[in-house]
Amino acid sequence: MDGCLACKSCVSQCPIRVNVPELRSQFMELYYGRYLRPLRHYLVANLEAMIPVLNYVPGLYNSVIQSALGGRYLDKVVGMVDSPVICRINLRKGLKQLDIPWATPERLNALSDTARQHSLVLVQDAFTSYFETQLVLDCCNLLRRLGFNVLVAPYAPNGKPLHVHGFLQRFEDTALTNARGLKALADSGVPLVGIDPSMTLTYRQEYAKVLEEEQLPQVQLLQEWLVGYLAHLRALNLDLPDGGFLLM
């Protein structure tokens, strides 16, 4: 468990579906209910709540993270190395330039039946929205150029870092709050779609352990959602140059 990355490959590979990340979270909750936690657990677990505030001063945060003194402190005292820097691109400003609206229940319910059929709500996560902001903007731009009406859900902590480090009661509270907001959007009939697989799968796996079925928001991976529109994509008859592709 000490080397577990919480990627869940073990769950899909194991014939009897032994879930090491789940066991690790439960163990850490019990163990650190008795012993002192490392400082890095608190920093990582609270990242989702802190990052919107830190995003107001990305230059200051990044300079501390990238400085020799800051790196040495994080390594020796906190136990963290190679911490990511906040992207200097502001998502709110980028979405405004692309004329991508925020998703609200009122706005979604006001969509016509025709517009609703080709609409989707992108669900934000802390890592893509603040560390890979251009990726979110590129996804919005691509989907709109493919003929889809894109809206973006307001940011809210997902709770995944809390679960990974065994803060299970706080994770349950976060999941309940976030699920209520997403469920209000999903009730409009417009599908919810996530970009980051690890964060998106939390809604159908970890959330399912702490919430009732009727409370769970249905959030699809981008590729899962696109499969339902293959006929639409074929009809576009896109003439894409064969520029080569890199698959990781």
Coordinates of N, CA and C in Angstrom, one line a residue:
M1 N 0.8 -1.2 0.0 CA 0.0 0.0 0.0 C 0.9 1.3 0.0
D2 N 2.1 1.2 0.5 CA 2.9 2.4 0.6 C 3.2 3.0 -0.7
G3 N 3.3 2.2 -1.8 CA 3.7 2.7 -3.1 C 2.5 2.9 -4.0
C4 N 1.3 2.8 -3.4 CA 0.0 2.9 -4.2 C -0.2 4.3 -4.7
L5 N -0.5 4.4 -6.0 CA -0.7 5.7 -6.7 C -2.2 6.0 -6.8
A6 N -3.0 5.1 -6.3 CA -4.5 5.3 -6.3 C -5.0 5.4 -7.8
C7 N -4.3 4.7 -8.7 CA -4.7 4.7 -10.1 C -5.8 3.7 -10.4
K8 N -5.9 2.7 -9.6 CA -6.9 1.6 -9.7 C -6.7 0.6 -10.8
S9 N -5.5 0.6 -11.3 CA -5.2 -0.4 -12.3 C -5.4 -1.8 -11.7
C10 N -5.1 -1.9 -10.4 CA -5.2 -3.2 -9.7 C -6.7 -3.7 -9.8
V11 N -7.6 -2.8 -9.7 CA -9.0 -3.2 -9.6 C -9.5 -3.8 -10.9
S12 N -9.0 -3.3 -12.0 CA -9.4 -3.8 -13.3 C -8.6 -5.1 -13.7
Q13 N -7.3 -5.1 -13.2 CA -6.5 -6.3 -13.6 C -6.7 -7.5 -12.7
C14 N -7.1 -7.3 -11.4 CA -7.2 -8.4 -10.5 C -8.5 -9.2 -10.8
P15 N -8.4 -10.5 -10.9 CA -9.6 -11.4 -11.2 C -10.7 -11.2 -10.1
I16 N -10.3 -10.9 -8.9 CA -11.3 -10.8 -7.8 C -11.5 -9.4 -7.4
R17 N -11.0 -8.4 -8.2 CA -11.3 -7.0 -8.0 C -10.8 -6.5 -6.6
V18 N -9.7 -6.9 -6.2 CA -9.1 -6.3 -4.9 C -8.8 -4.8 -5.1
N19 N -9.4 -4.0 -4.3 CA -9.3 -2.5 -4.5 C -8.3 -2.0 -3.5
V20 N -7.0 -2.0 -3.9 CA -6.0 -1.5 -3.0 C -6.1 0.0 -2.6
P21 N -6.5 0.9 -3.5 CA -6.7 2.3 -3.1 C -7.8 2.4 -2.0
E22 N -8.8 1.6 -2.1 CA -9.9 1.7 -1.1 C -9.4 1.2 0.2
L23 N -8.6 0.1 0.2 CA -8.1 -0.5 1.4 C -7.1 0.5 2.1
R24 N -6.3 1.2 1.2 CA -5.3 2.2 1.7 C -6.0 3.3 2.4
S25 N -7.1 3.8 1.8 CA -7.8 5.0 2.4 C -8.4 4.6 3.7
Q26 N -9.0 3.4 3.8 CA -9.6 2.9 5.1 C -8.5 2.7 6.1
F27 N -7.3 2.2 5.7 CA -6.2 2.0 6.7 C -5.7 3.3 7.2
M28 N -5.5 4.3 6.3 CA -5.0 5.6 6.7 C -5.9 6.3 7.6
E29 N -7.3 6.2 7.4 CA -8.2 6.8 8.3 C -8.0 6.3 9.7
L30 N -7.9 5.0 9.8 CA -7.7 4.3 11.1 C -6.4 4.6 11.7
Y31 N -5.3 4.5 11.0 CA -4.0 4.7 11.5 C -3.7 6.1 11.9
Y32 N -4.2 7.1 11.1 CA -3.9 8.5 11.5 C -5.0 9.0 12.4
G33 N -5.9 8.2 12.8 CA -6.8 8.6 13.9 C -6.1 8.3 15.2
R34 N -4.9 7.7 15.1 CA -4.2 7.3 16.4 C -2.8 8.0 16.4
Y35 N -2.2 8.1 15.2 CA -0.9 8.7 15.1 C -0.9 10.0 14.3
L36 N 0.2 10.8 14.4 CA 0.3 12.1 13.8 C 0.5 12.0 12.3
R37 N -0.3 12.7 11.5 CA -0.2 12.8 10.1 C 1.0 13.6 9.6
P38 N 1.6 13.2 8.5 CA 2.6 14.1 7.8 C 1.9 15.4 7.4
L39 N 2.7 16.5 7.3 CA 2.2 17.8 6.9 C 1.7 17.7 5.4
R40 N 2.3 16.9 4.6 CA 2.0 16.9 3.2 C 0.5 16.4 3.0
H41 N 0.1 15.5 3.9 CA -1.3 15.0 3.8 C -2.3 16.1 3.8
Y42 N -2.1 17.1 4.7 CA -3.0 18.2 4.9 C -2.9 19.1 3.7
L43 N -1.7 19.3 3.2 CA -1.5 20.2 2.0 C -2.2 19.7 0.8
V44 N -2.0 18.4 0.5 CA -2.6 17.8 -0.7 C -4.1 17.6 -0.5
A45 N -4.5 17.2 0.7 CA -6.0 17.0 0.9 C -6.8 18.3 0.8
N46 N -6.1 19.4 1.2 CA -6.8 20.7 1.1 C -6.5 21.5 -0.2
L47 N -5.8 20.9 -1.1 CA -5.4 21.6 -2.3 C -6.7 22.1 -3.1
E48 N -7.7 21.2 -3.2 CA -8.9 21.6 -4.0 C -9.6 22.9 -3.4
A49 N -9.6 23.0 -2.1 CA -10.2 24.1 -1.5 C -9.3 25.4 -1.6
M50 N -8.0 25.2 -1.5 CA -7.0 26.3 -1.5 C -6.8 26.9 -2.9
I51 N -6.8 26.0 -3.9 CA -6.3 26.4 -5.3 C -7.1 27.6 -5.8
P52 N -8.4 27.8 -5.7 CA -9.0 29.0 -6.2 C -8.5 30.3 -5.6
V53 N -8.1 30.2 -4.3 CA -7.5 31.4 -3.7 C -6.1 31.6 -4.2
L54 N -5.3 30.6 -4.3 CA -3.9 30.7 -4.7 C -3.9 31.2 -6.2
N55 N -4.9 30.9 -6.9 CA -5.0 31.3 -8.3 C -5.0 32.8 -8.5
Y56 N -5.4 33.5 -7.5 CA -5.3 35.0 -7.5 C -3.9 35.5 -7.6
V57 N -3.0 34.7 -7.0 CA -1.6 35.1 -7.0 C -0.7 34.0 -7.6
P58 N -0.9 33.6 -8.8 CA -0.1 32.5 -9.4 C 1.4 32.8 -9.4
G59 N 1.7 34.0 -9.7 CA 3.1 34.4 -9.8 C 3.8 34.2 -8.5
L60 N 3.2 34.6 -7.4 CA 3.8 34.4 -6.1 C 3.9 33.0 -5.7
Y61 N 2.8 32.2 -5.9 CA 2.9 30.8 -5.6 C 3.9 30.1 -6.4
N62 N 4.0 30.3 -7.7 CA 4.9 29.6 -8.6 C 6.4 30.0 -8.2
S63 N 6.6 31.2 -7.9 CA 8.0 31.6 -7.6 C 8.5 30.9 -6.3
V64 N 7.6 30.7 -5.3 CA 7.9 30.0 -4.1 C 8.2 28.6 -4.4
I65 N 7.3 27.9 -5.2 CA 7.4 26.5 -5.5 C 8.7 26.3 -6.3
Q66 N 9.0 27.2 -7.2 CA 10.2 27.0 -8.1 C 11.5 27.4 -7.6
S67 N 11.5 28.2 -6.5 CA 12.7 28.7 -5.9 C 13.5 27.6 -5.2
A68 N 14.8 27.7 -5.1 CA 15.6 26.7 -4.5 C 15.3 26.5 -3.0
L69 N 15.0 27.7 -2.4 CA 14.7 27.6 -0.9 C 13.3 26.9 -0.8
G70 N 12.3 27.3 -1.6 CA 11.0 26.7 -1.5 C 11.0 25.2 -1.8
G71 N 11.8 24.9 -2.9 CA 11.9 23.4 -3.2 C 12.5 22.6 -2.1
R72 N 13.6 23.2 -1.5 CA 14.3 22.5 -0.4 C 13.3 22.3 0.8
Y73 N 12.6 23.4 1.1 CA 11.6 23.3 2.2 C 10.6 22.2 2.0
L74 N 10.0 22.2 0.8 CA 9.0 21.2 0.5 C 9.5 19.8 0.5
D75 N 10.8 19.7 0.1 CA 11.4 18.3 0.1 C 11.7 17.8 1.5
K76 N 12.4 18.7 2.2 CA 13.0 18.2 3.5 C 11.9 18.3 4.6
V77 N 11.1 19.3 4.6 CA 10.1 19.5 5.7 C 8.8 18.9 5.4
V78 N 8.2 19.2 4.3 CA 6.9 18.7 3.9 C 6.9 17.3 3.3
G79 N 8.0 17.0 2.6 CA 8.1 15.6 1.9 C 7.5 15.6 0.6
M80 N 7.5 16.7 -0.2 CA 6.9 16.8 -1.5 C 8.0 17.3 -2.5
V81 N 8.0 16.7 -3.7 CA 9.0 17.1 -4.7 C 8.2 17.3 -6.0
D82 N 8.8 18.2 -6.9 CA 8.3 18.5 -8.2 C 6.8 18.8 -8.2
S83 N 6.4 19.7 -7.2 CA 5.0 20.2 -7.2 C 4.7 21.0 -8.4
P84 N 3.5 20.8 -9.0 CA 3.1 21.5 -10.2 C 2.9 23.0 -10.0
V85 N 3.1 23.8 -11.0 CA 2.9 25.2 -10.9 C 1.5 25.6 -11.5
I86 N 0.9 26.6 -11.0 CA -0.4 27.1 -11.5 C -0.2 27.7 -12.8
C87 N -1.1 27.3 -13.7 CA -1.1 27.9 -15.1 C -1.4 29.3 -15.0
R88 N -0.6 30.1 -15.8 CA -0.8 31.6 -15.9 C -2.0 32.0 -16.7
I89 N -2.6 31.0 -17.4 CA -3.8 31.3 -18.2 C -5.0 31.3 -17.2
N90 N -5.8 32.3 -17.2 CA -7.0 32.3 -16.3 C -8.2 31.7 -17.0
L91 N -8.8 30.7 -16.4 CA -9.9 30.0 -17.1 C -11.1 30.9 -17.3
R92 N -11.4 31.7 -16.3 CA -12.6 32.5 -16.4 C -12.5 33.5 -17.6
K93 N -11.3 34.1 -17.7 CA -11.0 35.0 -18.9 C -11.0 34.3 -20.2
G94 N -10.4 33.1 -20.2 CA -10.4 32.3 -21.4 C -11.8 31.9 -21.9
L95 N -12.6 31.5 -21.0 CA -14.0 31.1 -21.3 C -14.8 32.3 -21.8
K96 N -14.5 33.4 -21.3 CA -15.2 34.7 -21.7 C -14.8 35.0 -23.1
Q97 N -13.5 34.8 -23.4 CA -13.0 35.1 -24.8 C -13.6 34.2 -25.8
L98 N -13.9 32.9 -25.4 CA -14.5 31.9 -26.3 C -16.0 32.0 -26.3
D99 N -16.5 32.9 -25.4 CA -18.0 33.0 -25.3 C -18.6 31.7 -24.8
I100 N -18.0 31.0 -23.9 CA -18.5 29.8 -23.3 C -19.2 30.1 -22.0
P101 N -20.5 29.9 -21.9 CA -21.2 30.3 -20.7 C -21.0 29.3 -19.5
W102 N -21.3 29.8 -18.3 CA -21.3 29.0 -17.1 C -22.7 28.2 -17.1
A103 N -22.6 27.0 -16.6 CA -23.8 26.2 -16.5 C -24.6 26.4 -15.2
T104 N -25.8 26.8 -15.4 CA -26.7 26.9 -14.2 C -28.0 26.2 -14.5
P105 N -28.7 25.7 -13.5 CA -30.0 25.0 -13.8 C -30.9 25.9 -14.6
E106 N -31.0 27.2 -14.3 CA -31.9 28.1 -15.1 C -31.5 28.1 -16.6
R107 N -30.2 28.3 -16.8 CA -29.8 28.4 -18.2 C -30.0 27.1 -19.0
L108 N -29.7 26.0 -18.3 CA -29.9 24.7 -19.0 C -31.4 24.4 -19.2
N109 N -32.2 24.7 -18.3 CA -33.7 24.4 -18.5 C -34.3 25.3 -19.5
A110 N -33.6 26.4 -19.8 CA -34.1 27.4 -20.8 C -33.8 26.9 -22.3
L111 N -32.9 25.9 -22.4 CA -32.5 25.5 -23.7 C -33.7 24.9 -24.5
S112 N -33.7 25.1 -25.8 CA -34.7 24.4 -26.6 C -34.4 22.9 -26.7
D113 N -35.4 22.1 -27.1 CA -35.1 20.7 -27.3 C -34.1 20.4 -28.3
T114 N -34.0 21.2 -29.4 CA -33.0 21.0 -30.4 C -31.6 21.3 -29.9
A115 N -31.5 22.4 -29.1 CA -30.2 22.8 -28.6 C -29.7 21.8 -27.5
R116 N -30.7 21.3 -26.7 CA -30.4 20.3 -25.7 C -29.7 19.1 -26.2
Q117 N -30.2 18.6 -27.4 CA -29.7 17.4 -28.0 C -28.2 17.4 -28.3
H118 N -27.6 18.6 -28.5 CA -26.2 18.7 -28.8 C -25.5 19.6 -27.8
S119 N -26.0 19.6 -26.6 CA -25.3 20.3 -25.5 C -24.7 19.4 -24.5
L120 N -23.7 19.9 -23.8 CA -23.0 19.2 -22.7 C -22.5 20.2 -21.7
V121 N -22.3 19.7 -20.5 CA -21.7 20.5 -19.4 C -20.4 19.9 -19.1
L122 N -19.3 20.6 -19.2 CA -18.0 20.2 -18.8 C -17.8 20.4 -17.3
V123 N -17.5 19.3 -16.6 CA -17.4 19.4 -15.1 C -15.9 19.7 -14.8
Q124 N -15.7 20.7 -14.1 CA -14.3 21.1 -13.8 C -13.7 20.2 -12.7
D125 N -12.3 20.1 -12.8 CA -11.6 19.5 -11.7 C -10.4 20.4 -11.4
A126 N -9.9 20.3 -10.2 CA -8.8 21.2 -9.8 C -7.6 21.1 -10.7
F127 N -7.2 19.9 -11.1 CA -5.9 19.7 -11.8 C -5.9 20.2 -13.2
T128 N -7.0 20.0 -14.0 CA -7.0 20.6 -15.3 C -7.4 22.0 -15.3
S129 N -8.3 22.5 -14.4 CA -8.7 23.9 -14.4 C -7.6 24.8 -14.0
Y130 N -6.8 24.4 -13.1 CA -5.8 25.3 -12.6 C -4.3 25.0 -13.0
F131 N -4.0 23.8 -13.3 CA -2.7 23.4 -13.7 C -2.5 23.2 -15.2
E132 N -3.6 22.8 -15.8 CA -3.6 22.5 -17.3 C -4.8 23.3 -17.9
T133 N -4.8 24.6 -17.7 CA -6.0 25.4 -18.1 C -6.2 25.4 -19.6
Q134 N -5.1 25.4 -20.3 CA -5.2 25.5 -21.8 C -5.9 24.2 -22.3
L135 N -5.7 23.1 -21.6 CA -6.4 21.8 -22.0 C -7.9 22.0 -22.0
V136 N -8.4 22.6 -20.9 CA -9.8 22.8 -20.8 C -10.4 23.7 -21.9
L137 N -9.6 24.8 -22.2 CA -10.0 25.7 -23.2 C -10.0 25.0 -24.6
D138 N -9.0 24.2 -24.8 CA -8.9 23.5 -26.1 C -10.0 22.5 -26.3
C139 N -10.4 21.8 -25.2 CA -11.6 20.9 -25.2 C -12.8 21.7 -25.6
C140 N -13.0 22.8 -25.0 CA -14.2 23.6 -25.2 C -14.2 24.1 -26.7
N141 N -13.1 24.5 -27.2 CA -13.0 25.0 -28.5 C -13.2 23.9 -29.5
L142 N -12.6 22.7 -29.3 CA -12.8 21.6 -30.2 C -14.3 21.2 -30.3
L143 N -14.9 21.0 -29.1 CA -16.3 20.5 -29.0 C -17.2 21.5 -29.7
R144 N -17.0 22.8 -29.6 CA -17.8 23.7 -30.2 C -17.6 23.7 -31.7
R145 N -16.4 23.5 -32.2 CA -16.1 23.4 -33.6 C -16.7 22.1 -34.2
L146 N -17.0 21.1 -33.4 CA -17.6 19.9 -33.8 C -19.1 20.0 -33.8
G147 N -19.6 21.2 -33.5 CA -21.1 21.4 -33.5 C -21.8 21.3 -32.2
F148 N -21.1 21.2 -31.1 CA -21.8 21.0 -29.8 C -21.9 22.3 -29.1
N149 N -22.9 22.5 -28.3 CA -23.1 23.6 -27.4 C -22.5 23.3 -26.0
V150 N -21.4 24.0 -25.7 CA -20.6 23.7 -24.5 C -20.9 24.7 -23.4
L151 N -21.2 24.2 -22.2 CA -21.3 25.0 -21.0 C -20.3 24.4 -20.0
V152 N -19.9 25.2 -19.1 CA -18.9 24.8 -18.1 C -19.5 24.9 -16.7
A153 N -19.5 23.8 -15.9 CA -20.0 23.9 -14.5 C -19.1 24.7 -13.6
P154 N -19.7 25.5 -12.7 CA -18.9 26.2 -11.8 C -18.0 25.3 -11.0
Y155 N -16.8 25.8 -10.6 CA -15.8 24.9 -9.9 C -16.3 24.6 -8.5
A156 N -16.1 23.3 -8.1 CA -16.4 22.8 -6.8 C -15.4 21.7 -6.5
P157 N -14.9 21.6 -5.2 CA -14.0 20.5 -4.9 C -14.7 19.1 -5.1
N158 N -13.9 18.2 -5.7 CA -14.4 16.9 -6.0 C -14.2 15.9 -4.8
G159 N -13.2 16.1 -4.0 CA -12.9 15.3 -2.8 C -12.0 14.2 -3.0
K160 N -11.5 13.9 -4.2 CA -10.6 12.8 -4.5 C -9.3 12.9 -3.6
P161 N -8.6 14.0 -3.5 CA -7.4 14.0 -2.6 C -7.8 13.7 -1.2
L162 N -8.9 14.1 -0.7 CA -9.3 13.7 0.7 C -9.5 12.2 0.8
H163 N -10.1 11.6 -0.2 CA -10.2 10.1 -0.1 C -8.9 9.4 -0.2
V164 N -8.0 9.9 -1.1 CA -6.7 9.2 -1.2 C -5.9 9.2 0.1
H165 N -6.1 10.2 0.9 CA -5.3 10.3 2.1 C -6.1 9.9 3.3
G166 N -7.3 9.3 3.1 CA -8.0 8.7 4.3 C -8.7 9.7 5.1
F167 N -9.0 10.9 4.6 CA -9.9 11.8 5.3 C -11.4 11.5 4.9
L168 N -11.8 10.3 5.3 CA -13.1 9.8 4.7 C -14.3 10.6 5.2
Q169 N -14.4 11.1 6.4 CA -15.5 11.8 6.8 C -15.6 13.1 6.1
R170 N -14.5 13.8 5.9 CA -14.5 15.1 5.1 C -14.8 14.8 3.7
F171 N -14.3 13.6 3.2 CA -14.7 13.3 1.8 C -16.2 13.1 1.6
E172 N -16.8 12.4 2.6 CA -18.3 12.2 2.5 C -19.0 13.6 2.5
D173 N -18.6 14.5 3.3 CA -19.2 15.8 3.3 C -19.0 16.6 2.0
T174 N -17.8 16.5 1.5 CA -17.5 17.2 0.2 C -18.3 16.5 -0.9
A175 N -18.4 15.2 -0.9 CA -19.1 14.5 -2.0 C -20.6 14.9 -2.0
L176 N -21.2 15.0 -0.8 CA -22.6 15.3 -0.7 C -22.9 16.7 -1.2
T177 N -22.0 17.7 -0.8 CA -22.2 19.0 -1.3 C -22.0 19.1 -2.8
N178 N -20.9 18.5 -3.3 CA -20.7 18.6 -4.8 C -21.8 17.9 -5.6
A179 N -22.2 16.7 -5.1 CA -23.2 15.9 -5.8 C -24.5 16.7 -5.9
R180 N -24.9 17.5 -4.9 CA -26.1 18.3 -4.9 C -26.0 19.3 -6.1
G181 N -24.9 20.0 -6.2 CA -24.7 20.9 -7.3 C -24.8 20.3 -8.6
L182 N -24.1 19.2 -8.8 CA -24.1 18.5 -10.1 C -25.4 17.9 -10.5
K183 N -26.1 17.4 -9.4 CA -27.4 16.8 -9.7 C -28.4 17.8 -10.2
A184 N -28.3 19.0 -9.6 CA -29.2 20.1 -10.1 C -29.0 20.4 -11.5
L185 N -27.7 20.3 -12.0 CA -27.4 20.5 -13.4 C -27.9 19.3 -14.3
A186 N -27.7 18.1 -13.8 CA -28.0 16.9 -14.5 C -29.5 16.7 -14.7
D187 N -30.3 17.3 -13.7 CA -31.7 17.1 -13.8 C -32.3 17.9 -15.0
S188 N -31.6 18.7 -15.6 CA -32.0 19.4 -16.8 C -32.0 18.5 -18.1
G189 N -31.4 17.3 -17.9 CA -31.3 16.4 -19.1 C -30.1 16.6 -19.9
V190 N -29.3 17.6 -19.6 CA -28.0 17.9 -20.4 C -26.9 17.0 -19.7
P191 N -26.2 16.2 -20.5 CA -25.2 15.3 -19.9 C -24.0 16.1 -19.3
L192 N -23.5 15.5 -18.2 CA -22.3 16.0 -17.6 C -21.1 15.2 -18.1
V193 N -20.0 15.9 -18.4 CA -18.8 15.3 -19.0 C -17.5 15.8 -18.3
G194 N -16.6 14.9 -17.9 CA -15.4 15.3 -17.2 C -14.2 15.0 -18.1
I195 N -13.1 15.7 -17.9 CA -11.9 15.6 -18.7 C -10.9 14.6 -18.1
D196 N -10.6 14.8 -16.8 CA -9.6 14.0 -16.2 C -10.2 12.7 -15.7
P197 N -9.7 11.5 -16.2 CA -10.3 10.2 -15.9 C -10.4 9.9 -14.4
S198 N -9.3 10.1 -13.7 CA -9.2 9.8 -12.3 C -10.3 10.6 -11.5
M199 N -10.4 11.9 -11.7 CA -11.4 12.7 -11.0 C -12.8 12.3 -11.4
T200 N -13.0 12.1 -12.7 CA -14.3 11.8 -13.2 C -14.8 10.4 -12.7
L201 N -14.0 9.4 -12.7 CA -14.4 8.1 -12.2 C -14.8 8.1 -10.7
T202 N -14.3 9.1 -10.0 CA -14.7 9.2 -8.6 C -16.2 9.3 -8.4
Y203 N -16.9 9.9 -9.3 CA -18.3 10.1 -9.2 C -19.1 8.8 -9.2
R204 N -18.6 7.8 -9.9 CA -19.3 6.5 -10.0 C -18.7 5.4 -9.1
Q205 N -17.5 5.7 -8.5 CA -16.9 4.7 -7.7 C -16.9 5.1 -6.2
E206 N -16.0 6.1 -5.9 CA -16.0 6.5 -4.5 C -17.3 7.1 -4.0
Y207 N -17.9 7.9 -4.8 CA -19.2 8.6 -4.4 C -20.2 7.5 -4.2
A208 N -20.2 6.4 -4.9 CA -21.2 5.4 -4.8 C -21.1 4.7 -3.4
K209 N -19.9 4.8 -2.8 CA -19.8 4.1 -1.5 C -20.4 5.0 -0.3
V210 N -20.5 6.3 -0.5 CA -21.0 7.2 0.6 C -22.3 7.8 0.3
L211 N -22.8 7.8 -0.9 CA -24.1 8.4 -1.2 C -25.1 7.4 -1.7
E212 N -26.4 7.8 -1.6 CA -27.5 7.0 -2.1 C -27.5 7.1 -3.6
E213 N -28.0 6.0 -4.2 CA -28.0 6.0 -5.7 C -28.7 7.2 -6.3
E214 N -29.8 7.7 -5.7 CA -30.5 8.8 -6.3 C -29.8 10.1 -6.1
Q215 N -28.7 10.1 -5.3 CA -27.9 11.3 -5.1 C -26.8 11.4 -6.0
L216 N -26.4 10.3 -6.7 CA -25.2 10.3 -7.5 C -25.4 11.0 -8.8
P217 N -24.5 11.9 -9.1 CA -24.5 12.6 -10.4 C -23.9 11.7 -11.5
Q218 N -24.5 11.6 -12.7 CA -23.9 10.8 -13.8 C -23.0 11.7 -14.6
V219 N -21.7 11.4 -14.4 CA -20.7 12.2 -15.1 C -19.9 11.2 -16.0
Q220 N -19.9 11.4 -17.3 CA -19.2 10.6 -18.3 C -17.8 11.1 -18.6
L221 N -17.0 10.1 -19.0 CA -15.7 10.5 -19.5 C -15.9 11.1 -20.9
L222 N -15.0 11.9 -21.4 CA -15.2 12.6 -22.7 C -15.4 11.6 -23.8
Q223 N -14.6 10.5 -23.8 CA -14.7 9.5 -24.9 C -15.9 8.7 -24.8
E224 N -16.4 8.5 -23.6 CA -17.7 7.8 -23.4 C -18.9 8.6 -24.0
W225 N -18.8 9.9 -23.7 CA -19.9 10.7 -24.3 C -19.8 10.8 -25.8
L226 N -18.6 10.9 -26.3 CA -18.5 11.1 -27.8 C -19.0 9.9 -28.6
V227 N -18.9 8.7 -27.9 CA -19.3 7.4 -28.6 C -20.8 7.5 -29.0
G228 N -21.6 8.3 -28.2 CA -23.0 8.4 -28.5 C -23.3 9.4 -29.7
Y229 N -22.2 10.0 -30.2 CA -22.4 11.0 -31.3 C -21.6 10.6 -32.5
L230 N -21.3 9.3 -32.7 CA -20.5 8.9 -33.8 C -21.2 9.2 -35.2
A231 N -22.6 9.1 -35.2 CA -23.3 9.4 -36.4 C -23.2 10.9 -36.7
H232 N -23.3 11.7 -35.7 CA -23.1 13.2 -35.9 C -21.7 13.5 -36.4
L233 N -20.7 12.9 -35.8 CA -19.3 13.2 -36.2 C -19.1 12.7 -37.7
R234 N -19.6 11.5 -38.1 CA -19.5 11.1 -39.4 C -20.1 12.0 -40.4
A235 N -21.3 12.5 -40.0 CA -22.0 13.4 -40.9 C -21.3 14.7 -41.2
L236 N -20.3 15.1 -40.3 CA -19.6 16.3 -40.5 C -18.6 16.1 -41.7
N237 N -18.2 14.9 -41.9 CA -17.3 14.6 -43.1 C -16.0 15.4 -42.9
L238 N -15.4 15.3 -41.8 CA -14.2 16.1 -41.5 C -13.1 15.6 -42.4
D239 N -12.4 16.5 -43.0 CA -11.2 16.2 -43.9 C -10.0 16.6 -43.0
L240 N -9.6 15.6 -42.2 CA -8.4 15.9 -41.3 C -7.1 15.4 -42.0
P241 N -6.1 16.2 -42.0 CA -4.8 15.8 -42.5 C -4.2 14.7 -41.7
D242 N -3.5 13.8 -42.3 CA -2.9 12.7 -41.6 C -1.5 13.2 -41.1
G243 N -1.6 13.9 -39.9 CA -0.4 14.4 -39.3 C 0.3 13.5 -38.4
G244 N -0.3 12.3 -38.2 CA 0.4 11.4 -37.3 C -0.1 11.6 -35.9
F245 N -0.2 10.6 -35.1 CA -0.7 10.6 -33.7 C 0.2 9.9 -32.8
L246 N 0.3 10.4 -31.6 CA 1.1 9.8 -30.5 C 0.1 9.3 -29.4
L247 N 0.2 8.0 -29.2 CA -0.7 7.4 -28.2 C 0.2 7.0 -26.9
M248 N -0.2 7.6 -25.8 CA 0.4 7.2 -24.5 C -0.4 6.2 -23.8

